[in-house]
Coordinates of C-alpha atoms and ligand atoms in Angstrom, one line a residue:
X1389 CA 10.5 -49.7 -27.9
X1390 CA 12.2 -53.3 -28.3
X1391 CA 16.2 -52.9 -28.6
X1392 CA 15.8 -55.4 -31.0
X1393 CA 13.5 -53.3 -33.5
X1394 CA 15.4 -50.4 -32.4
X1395 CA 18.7 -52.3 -34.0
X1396 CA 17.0 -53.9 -37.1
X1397 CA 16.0 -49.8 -37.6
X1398 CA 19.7 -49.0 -37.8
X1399 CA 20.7 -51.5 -39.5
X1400 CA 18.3 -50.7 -42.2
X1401 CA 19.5 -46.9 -42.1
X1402 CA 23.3 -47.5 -42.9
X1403 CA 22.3 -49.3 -45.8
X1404 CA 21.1 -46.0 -47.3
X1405 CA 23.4 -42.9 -47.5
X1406 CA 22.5 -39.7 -46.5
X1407 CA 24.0 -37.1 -49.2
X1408 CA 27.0 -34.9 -49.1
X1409 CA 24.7 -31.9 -49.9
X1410 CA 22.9 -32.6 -46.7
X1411 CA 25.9 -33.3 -44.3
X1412 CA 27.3 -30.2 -45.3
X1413 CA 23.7 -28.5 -44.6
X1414 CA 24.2 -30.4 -41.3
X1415 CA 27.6 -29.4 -40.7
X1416 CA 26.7 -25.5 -41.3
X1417 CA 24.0 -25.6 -39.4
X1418 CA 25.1 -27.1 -36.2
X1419 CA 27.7 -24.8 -35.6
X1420 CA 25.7 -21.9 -36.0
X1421 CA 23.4 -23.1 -33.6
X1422 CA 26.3 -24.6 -31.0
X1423 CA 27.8 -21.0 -31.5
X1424 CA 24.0 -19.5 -31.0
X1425 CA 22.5 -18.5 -27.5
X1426 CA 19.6 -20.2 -28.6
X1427 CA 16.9 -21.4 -25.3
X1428 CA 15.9 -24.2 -27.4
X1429 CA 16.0 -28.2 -26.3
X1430 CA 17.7 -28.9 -29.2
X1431 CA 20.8 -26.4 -28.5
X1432 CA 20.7 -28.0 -25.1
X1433 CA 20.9 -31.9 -25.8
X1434 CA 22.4 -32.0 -29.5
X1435 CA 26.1 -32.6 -28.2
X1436 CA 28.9 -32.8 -30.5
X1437 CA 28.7 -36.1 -29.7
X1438 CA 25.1 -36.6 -30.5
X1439 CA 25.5 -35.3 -33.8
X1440 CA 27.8 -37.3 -34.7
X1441 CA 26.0 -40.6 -34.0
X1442 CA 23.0 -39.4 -36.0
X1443 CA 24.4 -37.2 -38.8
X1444 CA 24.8 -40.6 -41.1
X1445 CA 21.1 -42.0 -40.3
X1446 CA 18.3 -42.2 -42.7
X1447 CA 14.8 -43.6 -42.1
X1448 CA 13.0 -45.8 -44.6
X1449 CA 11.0 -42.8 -45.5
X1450 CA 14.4 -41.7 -46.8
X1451 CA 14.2 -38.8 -43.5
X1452 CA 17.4 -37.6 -42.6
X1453 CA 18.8 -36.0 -39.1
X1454 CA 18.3 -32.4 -41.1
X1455 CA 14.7 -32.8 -41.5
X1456 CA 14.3 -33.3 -37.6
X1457 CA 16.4 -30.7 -36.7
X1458 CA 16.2 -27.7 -39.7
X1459 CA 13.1 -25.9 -37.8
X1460 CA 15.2 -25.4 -34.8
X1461 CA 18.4 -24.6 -37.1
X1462 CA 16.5 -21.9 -38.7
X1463 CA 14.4 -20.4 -36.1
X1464 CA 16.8 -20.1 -32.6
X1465 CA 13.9 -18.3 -30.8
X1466 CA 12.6 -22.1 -31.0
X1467 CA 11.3 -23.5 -27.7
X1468 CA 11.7 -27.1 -28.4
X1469 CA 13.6 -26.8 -32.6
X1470 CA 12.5 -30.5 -33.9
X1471 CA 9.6 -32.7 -35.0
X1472 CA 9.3 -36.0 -36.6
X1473 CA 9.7 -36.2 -40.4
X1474 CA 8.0 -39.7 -40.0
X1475 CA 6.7 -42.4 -37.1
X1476 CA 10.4 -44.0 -37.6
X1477 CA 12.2 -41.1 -36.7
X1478 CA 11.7 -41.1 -32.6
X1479 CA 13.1 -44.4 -32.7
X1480 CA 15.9 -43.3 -35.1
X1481 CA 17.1 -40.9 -33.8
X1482 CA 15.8 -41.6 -29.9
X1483 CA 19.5 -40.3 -28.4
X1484 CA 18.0 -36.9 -29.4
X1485 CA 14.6 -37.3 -29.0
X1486 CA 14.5 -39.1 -25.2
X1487 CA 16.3 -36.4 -24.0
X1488 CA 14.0 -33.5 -25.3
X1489 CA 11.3 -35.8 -24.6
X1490 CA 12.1 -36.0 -21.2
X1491 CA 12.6 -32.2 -20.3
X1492 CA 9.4 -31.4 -21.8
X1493 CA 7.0 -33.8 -20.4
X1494 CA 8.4 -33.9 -16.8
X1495 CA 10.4 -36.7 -16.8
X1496 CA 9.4 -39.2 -19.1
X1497 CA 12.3 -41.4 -19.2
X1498 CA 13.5 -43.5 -22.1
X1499 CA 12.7 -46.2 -19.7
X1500 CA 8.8 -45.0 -19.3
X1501 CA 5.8 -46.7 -21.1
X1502 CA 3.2 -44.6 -21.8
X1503 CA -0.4 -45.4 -19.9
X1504 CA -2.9 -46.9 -22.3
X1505 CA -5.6 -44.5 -22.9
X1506 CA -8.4 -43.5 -19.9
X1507 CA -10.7 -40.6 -20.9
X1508 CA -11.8 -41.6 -17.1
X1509 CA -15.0 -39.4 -15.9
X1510 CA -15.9 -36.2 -17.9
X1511 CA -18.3 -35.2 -15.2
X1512 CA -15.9 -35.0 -12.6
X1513 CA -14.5 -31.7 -14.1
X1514 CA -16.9 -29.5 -13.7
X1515 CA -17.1 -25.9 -14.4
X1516 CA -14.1 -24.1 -13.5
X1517 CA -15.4 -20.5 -13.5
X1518 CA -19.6 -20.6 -13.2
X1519 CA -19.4 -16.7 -12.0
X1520 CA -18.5 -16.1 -15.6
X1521 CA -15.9 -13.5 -13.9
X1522 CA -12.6 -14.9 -15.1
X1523 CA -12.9 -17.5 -18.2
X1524 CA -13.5 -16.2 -21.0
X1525 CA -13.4 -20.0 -22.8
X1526 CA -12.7 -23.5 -22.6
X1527 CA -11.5 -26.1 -25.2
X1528 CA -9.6 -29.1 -25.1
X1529 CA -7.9 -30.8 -28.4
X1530 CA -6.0 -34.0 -29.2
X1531 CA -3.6 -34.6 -32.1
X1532 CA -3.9 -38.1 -34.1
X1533 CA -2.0 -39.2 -37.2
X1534 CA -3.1 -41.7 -39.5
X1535 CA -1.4 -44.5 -39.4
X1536 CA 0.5 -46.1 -42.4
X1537 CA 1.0 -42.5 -43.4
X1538 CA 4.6 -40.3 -43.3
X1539 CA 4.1 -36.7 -41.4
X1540 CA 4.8 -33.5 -43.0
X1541 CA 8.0 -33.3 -45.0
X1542 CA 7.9 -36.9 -46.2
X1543 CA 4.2 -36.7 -47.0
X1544 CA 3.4 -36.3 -51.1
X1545 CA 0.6 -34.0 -52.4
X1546 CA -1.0 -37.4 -53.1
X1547 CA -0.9 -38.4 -49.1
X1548 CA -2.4 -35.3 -48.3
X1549 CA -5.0 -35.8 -50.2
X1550 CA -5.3 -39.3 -49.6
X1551 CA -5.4 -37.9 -45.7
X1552 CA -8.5 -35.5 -46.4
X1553 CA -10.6 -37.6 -48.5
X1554 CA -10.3 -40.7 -45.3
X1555 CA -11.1 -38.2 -42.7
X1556 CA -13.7 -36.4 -44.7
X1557 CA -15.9 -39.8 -45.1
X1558 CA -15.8 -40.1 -41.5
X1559 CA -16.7 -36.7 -40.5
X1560 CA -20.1 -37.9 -42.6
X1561 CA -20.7 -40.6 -40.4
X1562 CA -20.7 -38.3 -37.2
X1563 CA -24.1 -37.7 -35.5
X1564 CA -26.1 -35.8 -33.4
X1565 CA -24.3 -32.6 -32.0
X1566 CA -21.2 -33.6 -34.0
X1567 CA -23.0 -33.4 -37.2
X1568 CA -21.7 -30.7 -39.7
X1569 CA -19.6 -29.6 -42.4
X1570 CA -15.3 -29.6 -44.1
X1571 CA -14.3 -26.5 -45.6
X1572 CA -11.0 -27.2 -47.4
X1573 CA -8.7 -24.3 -47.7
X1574 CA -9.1 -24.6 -51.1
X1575 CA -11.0 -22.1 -52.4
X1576 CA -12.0 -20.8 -49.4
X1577 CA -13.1 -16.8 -49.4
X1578 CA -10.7 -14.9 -47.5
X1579 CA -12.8 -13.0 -45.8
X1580 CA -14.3 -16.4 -44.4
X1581 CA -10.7 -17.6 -43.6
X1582 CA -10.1 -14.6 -41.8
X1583 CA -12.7 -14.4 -39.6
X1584 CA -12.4 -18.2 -38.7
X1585 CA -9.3 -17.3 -37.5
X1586 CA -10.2 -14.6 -35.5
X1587 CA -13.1 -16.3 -33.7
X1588 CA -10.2 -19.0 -32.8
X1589 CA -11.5 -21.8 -34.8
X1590 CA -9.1 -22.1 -37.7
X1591 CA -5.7 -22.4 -37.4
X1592 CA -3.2 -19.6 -38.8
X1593 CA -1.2 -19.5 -41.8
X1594 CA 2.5 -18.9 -42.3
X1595 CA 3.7 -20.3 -39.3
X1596 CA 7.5 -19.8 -39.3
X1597 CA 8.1 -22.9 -37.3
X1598 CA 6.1 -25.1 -39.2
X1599 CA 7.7 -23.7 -42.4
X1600 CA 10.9 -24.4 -41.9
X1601 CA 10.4 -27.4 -40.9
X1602 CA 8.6 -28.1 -44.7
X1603 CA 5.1 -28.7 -43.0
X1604 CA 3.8 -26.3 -45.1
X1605 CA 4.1 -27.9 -48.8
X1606 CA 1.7 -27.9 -51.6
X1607 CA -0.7 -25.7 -49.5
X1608 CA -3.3 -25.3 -49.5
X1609 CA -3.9 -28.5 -51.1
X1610 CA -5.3 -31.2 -49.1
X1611 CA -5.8 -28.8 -45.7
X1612 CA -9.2 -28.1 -44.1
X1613 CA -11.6 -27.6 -41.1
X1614 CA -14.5 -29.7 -40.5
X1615 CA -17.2 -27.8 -37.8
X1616 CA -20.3 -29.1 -36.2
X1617 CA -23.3 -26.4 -36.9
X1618 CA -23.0 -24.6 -33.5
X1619 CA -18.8 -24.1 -33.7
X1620 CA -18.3 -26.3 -30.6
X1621 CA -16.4 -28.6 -32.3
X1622 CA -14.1 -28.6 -34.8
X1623 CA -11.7 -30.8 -36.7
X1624 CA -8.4 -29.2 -38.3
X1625 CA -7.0 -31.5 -41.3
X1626 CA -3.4 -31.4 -42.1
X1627 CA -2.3 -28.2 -40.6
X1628 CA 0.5 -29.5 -37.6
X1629 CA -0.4 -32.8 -38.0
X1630 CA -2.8 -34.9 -39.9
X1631 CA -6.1 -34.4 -37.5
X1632 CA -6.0 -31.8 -34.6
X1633 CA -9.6 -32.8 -32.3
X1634 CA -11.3 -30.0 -30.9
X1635 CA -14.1 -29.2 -28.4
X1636 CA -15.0 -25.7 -27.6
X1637 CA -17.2 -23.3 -26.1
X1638 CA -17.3 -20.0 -24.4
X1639 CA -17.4 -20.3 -20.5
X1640 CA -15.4 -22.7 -17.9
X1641 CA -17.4 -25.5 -18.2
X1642 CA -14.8 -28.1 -18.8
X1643 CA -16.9 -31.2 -18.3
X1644 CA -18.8 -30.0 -20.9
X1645 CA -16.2 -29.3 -23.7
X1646 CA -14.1 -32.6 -22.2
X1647 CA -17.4 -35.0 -22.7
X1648 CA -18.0 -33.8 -26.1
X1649 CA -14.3 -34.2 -27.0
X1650 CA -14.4 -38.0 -25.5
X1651 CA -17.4 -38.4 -28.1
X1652 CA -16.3 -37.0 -31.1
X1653 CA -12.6 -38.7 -30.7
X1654 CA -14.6 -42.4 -30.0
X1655 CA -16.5 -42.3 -33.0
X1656 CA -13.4 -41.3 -35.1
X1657 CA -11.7 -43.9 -33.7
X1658 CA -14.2 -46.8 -35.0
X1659 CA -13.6 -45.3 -39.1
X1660 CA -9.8 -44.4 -39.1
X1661 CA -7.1 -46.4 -37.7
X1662 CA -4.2 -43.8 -35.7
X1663 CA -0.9 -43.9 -35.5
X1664 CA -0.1 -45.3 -31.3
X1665 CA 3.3 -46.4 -30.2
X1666 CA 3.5 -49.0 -27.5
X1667 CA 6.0 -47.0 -25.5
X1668 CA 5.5 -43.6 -26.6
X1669 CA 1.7 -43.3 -27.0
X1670 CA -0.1 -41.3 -30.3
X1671 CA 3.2 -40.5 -32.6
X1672 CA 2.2 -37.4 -33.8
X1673 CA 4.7 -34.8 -36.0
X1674 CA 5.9 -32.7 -32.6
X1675 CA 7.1 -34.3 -29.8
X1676 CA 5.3 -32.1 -27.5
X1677 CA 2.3 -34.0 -28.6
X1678 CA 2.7 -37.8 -27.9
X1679 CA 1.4 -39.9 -25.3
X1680 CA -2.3 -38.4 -24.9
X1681 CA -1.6 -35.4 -26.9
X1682 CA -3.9 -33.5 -25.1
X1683 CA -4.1 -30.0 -24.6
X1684 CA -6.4 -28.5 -22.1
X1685 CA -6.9 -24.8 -22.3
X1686 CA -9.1 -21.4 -20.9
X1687 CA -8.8 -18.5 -21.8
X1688 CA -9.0 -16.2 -18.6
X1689 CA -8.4 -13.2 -17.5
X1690 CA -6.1 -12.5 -14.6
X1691 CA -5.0 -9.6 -14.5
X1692 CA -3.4 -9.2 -10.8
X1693 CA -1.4 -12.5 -11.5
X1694 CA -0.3 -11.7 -15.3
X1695 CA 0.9 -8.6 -14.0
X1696 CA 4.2 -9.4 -13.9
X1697 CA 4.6 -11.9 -16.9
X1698 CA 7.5 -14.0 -15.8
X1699 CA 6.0 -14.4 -12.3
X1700 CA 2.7 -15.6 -13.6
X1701 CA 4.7 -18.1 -16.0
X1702 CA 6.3 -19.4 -12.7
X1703 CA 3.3 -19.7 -11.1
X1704 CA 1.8 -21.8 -13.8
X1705 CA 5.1 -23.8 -14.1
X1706 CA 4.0 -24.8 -10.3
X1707 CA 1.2 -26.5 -11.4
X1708 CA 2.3 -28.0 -14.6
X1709 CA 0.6 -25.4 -16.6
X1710 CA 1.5 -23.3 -19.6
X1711 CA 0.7 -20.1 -20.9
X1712 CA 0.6 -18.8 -24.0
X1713 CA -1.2 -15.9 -25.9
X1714 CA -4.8 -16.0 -27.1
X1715 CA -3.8 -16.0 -30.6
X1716 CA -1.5 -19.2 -30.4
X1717 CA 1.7 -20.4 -28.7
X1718 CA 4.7 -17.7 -29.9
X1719 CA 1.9 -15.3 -29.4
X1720 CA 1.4 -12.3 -26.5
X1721 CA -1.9 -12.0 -24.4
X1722 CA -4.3 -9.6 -25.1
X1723 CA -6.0 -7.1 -23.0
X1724 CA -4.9 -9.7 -20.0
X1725 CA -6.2 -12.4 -21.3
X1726 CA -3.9 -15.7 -21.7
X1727 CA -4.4 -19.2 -22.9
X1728 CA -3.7 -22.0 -20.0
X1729 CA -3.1 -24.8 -20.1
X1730 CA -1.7 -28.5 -19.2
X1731 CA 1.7 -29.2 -20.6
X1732 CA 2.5 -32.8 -20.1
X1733 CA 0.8 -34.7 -21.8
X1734 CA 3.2 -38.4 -21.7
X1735 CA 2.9 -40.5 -18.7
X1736 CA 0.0 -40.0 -17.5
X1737 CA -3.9 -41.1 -19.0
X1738 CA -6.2 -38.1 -21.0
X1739 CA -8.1 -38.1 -17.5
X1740 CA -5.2 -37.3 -15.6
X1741 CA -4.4 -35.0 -17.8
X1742 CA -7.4 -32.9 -17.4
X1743 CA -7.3 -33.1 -13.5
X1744 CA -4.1 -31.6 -13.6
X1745 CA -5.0 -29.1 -16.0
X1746 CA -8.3 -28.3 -13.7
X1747 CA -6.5 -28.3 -10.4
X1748 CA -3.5 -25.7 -11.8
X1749 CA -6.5 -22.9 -12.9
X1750 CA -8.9 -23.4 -9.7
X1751 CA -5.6 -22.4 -8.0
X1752 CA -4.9 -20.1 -10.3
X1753 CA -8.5 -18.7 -9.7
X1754 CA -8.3 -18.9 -6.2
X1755 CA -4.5 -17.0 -6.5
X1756 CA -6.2 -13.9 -8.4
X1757 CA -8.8 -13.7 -5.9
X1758 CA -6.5 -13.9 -3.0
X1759 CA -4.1 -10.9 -5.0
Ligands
ADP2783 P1 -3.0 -25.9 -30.3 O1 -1.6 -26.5 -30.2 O2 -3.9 -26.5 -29.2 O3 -3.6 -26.0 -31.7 P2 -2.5 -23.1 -30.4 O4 -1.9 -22.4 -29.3 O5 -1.9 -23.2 -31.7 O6 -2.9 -24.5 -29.8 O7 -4.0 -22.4 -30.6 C1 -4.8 -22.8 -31.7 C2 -6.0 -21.9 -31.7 O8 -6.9 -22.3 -30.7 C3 -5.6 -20.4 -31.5 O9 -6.4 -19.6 -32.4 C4 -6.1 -20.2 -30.1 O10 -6.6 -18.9 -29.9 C5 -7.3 -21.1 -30.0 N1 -7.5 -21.5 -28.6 C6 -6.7 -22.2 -27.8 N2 -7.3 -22.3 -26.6 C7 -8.5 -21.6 -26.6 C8 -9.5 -21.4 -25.7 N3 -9.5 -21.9 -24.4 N4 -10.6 -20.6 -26.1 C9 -10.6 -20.2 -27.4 N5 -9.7 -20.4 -28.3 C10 -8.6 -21.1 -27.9
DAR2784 N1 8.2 -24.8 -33.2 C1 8.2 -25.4 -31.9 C2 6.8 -25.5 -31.2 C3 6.8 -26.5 -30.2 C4 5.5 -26.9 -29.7 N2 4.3 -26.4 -30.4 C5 3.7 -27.1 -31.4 N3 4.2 -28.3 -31.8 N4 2.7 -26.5 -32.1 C6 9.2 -24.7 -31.0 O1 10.2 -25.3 -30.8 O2 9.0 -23.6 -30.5

């Protein structure tokens, strides 16, 4: 990002207030989380100092320092504890995003420019597990915002339905093995919703995290799934962010799931226009997904390695990898079975994303067999 934009940004943002109401909320809330034993990023890089600089700053979208931060404020069990209110934000208020930024992508500097995007060779993946004896299932997903639009607690009801209705008119346009249907929340059977969610393809409801941070307003208006008629891929519509991309299948062929995901997000591409930062990569709401905002995942079962939980999560730290449980991040495994997958996802291309992803669980593999 250009200093000079950067400036023009701030000067913009003292020329609109931010209310008493809300520096007190501010006030409140960082020293409970100063005083907190919170692991979060935010407890670790929102200094005193840091606060201070930012506490008075408001984004053209009228988003204030308290609409990055109140997630983390509210849940200290947080892992990372702020998201983007709108695309402005991570230039707004970069002393706290860089930081955070940094930590959780590797080291992706403030100084870093994000690679342009490389899907590279699909085939070249492979299947990780053809004996069918330790993945369970593979899917990889990408985030993408539309651009010209706010995120979550600066969007109106209007925008999100504005959001749904643009997406939905392409989804009509996709052919082949992407052909299929969107089923918006609204007025969904329950009994539908709940088993979508059990067979992994819909996204939950009542997420605390996303809640408190206000990504959860007028629901379920304007939120929806769009799935091809064999469930391999699927499109989520203004859950996290505005479109959440996903290939999936049972079994460990990732070249498989990859390609189709490749597909689906090139013809997307050539009916909406997404939200891409020249530094930064895709913007999307958290800043765990920028830059390629992909996430590469199997579900396996280890059960030798994920014996002894904090040593497998070491283990997967080794090779860039995190874990998480079957039923979503903040979530155990069940019946040894965990969700792994890449972590970075800024500097470096989709492609090299997916290698490193590959590389951590045919190690991982190889580790279990060795155990
Ligand atoms: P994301 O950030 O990619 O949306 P989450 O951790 O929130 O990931 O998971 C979203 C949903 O996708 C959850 O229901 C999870 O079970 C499912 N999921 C993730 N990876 C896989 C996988 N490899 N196989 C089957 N389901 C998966
Ligand atoms: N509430 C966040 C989750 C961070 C990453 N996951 C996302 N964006 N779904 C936390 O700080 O734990």
């Amino acid at each position: 990002m250009c200093d000079k934009r950067l400036c023009s940004c701030r000067k913009k943002s003292a020329a609109m207030a931010v209310d008493p109401a809300t520096l007190e909320k501010l006030e409140e809330g960082y020293d409970l989380l100063s005083t907190s034993n919170s692991p979060s990023l935010l407890k670790k890089y929102l200094t005193r100092e840091i606060f201070d600089q930012l506490k008075k700053r408001k984004t053209s979208y009228g988003s204030t320092l308290l609409h990055v931060i109140q997630s983390g404020l509210k849940n200290l069990d947080s892992g990372v504890g702020i998201y983007a209110p709108d695309p402005e934000a991570y230039t707004l208020f970069a002393e706290l995003f860089d930081p955070i930024i940094e930590d959780y992508h590797g080291g992706f500097t403030s100084k870093d420019i994000h690679p342009l995007p490389d899907w590279g060779s699909p085939a070249d993946m492979g299947n990780l597990d053809p004996s069918g004896e330790y993945v369970i299932s593979t899917r990889v997903r990408t985030g993408r915002s539309l651009a010209d639009f706010p995120f979550n607690p600066s969007m109106t009801e209007s925008q999100y339905e504005e959001i749904q209705t643009q997406v939905v008119e392409a989804f009509g346009k996709l052919e082949g093995e992407l052909k299929g249907q969107y089923y918006p929340l609204t007025g969904m059977q329950k009994d539908v919703q709940k088993k979508l969610i059990d067979d992994h393809f819909l996204f939950k409801e009542g997420d605390r995290f996303l809640q408190a941070a206000e990504a959860c307003k007028y629901w379920p208006t304007g939120r929806g799934i769009y799935l091809n008629d064999a469930k391999t891929f699927l499109v989520w519509c203004n859950e996290e962010d505005h479109l959440r991309i996903i290939s999936m299948q049972e079994g460990g062929d990732l070249g498989e799931v990859y390609e189709r995901l490749v597909r689906a997000v090139t013809s997307l591409e050539r009916k909406l226009t997404f939200s891409r930062n020249e530094r930064i990569g895709y913007l999307n709401f958290c800043p765990t997904n920028l830059g390629n905002a992909v996430r590469a995942s199997v579900h396996a079962k280890l059960p030798k390695l994920s014996a002894n939980l904090k040593k497998f999560e070491e283990i997967a730290g080794m090779y860039n990898l995190q874990v998480r449980g079957t039923r979503g991040e903040h979530e155990e495994g069940e019946g040894g079975v965990f969700d792994i997958s890449n972590k970075r996802r800024m500097g470096l291309t989709e492609y090299e994303a997916l290698i490193e992803m590959r590389n951590g669980v045919l190690e991982m593999i190889r580790l279990e067999k060795e155990s």
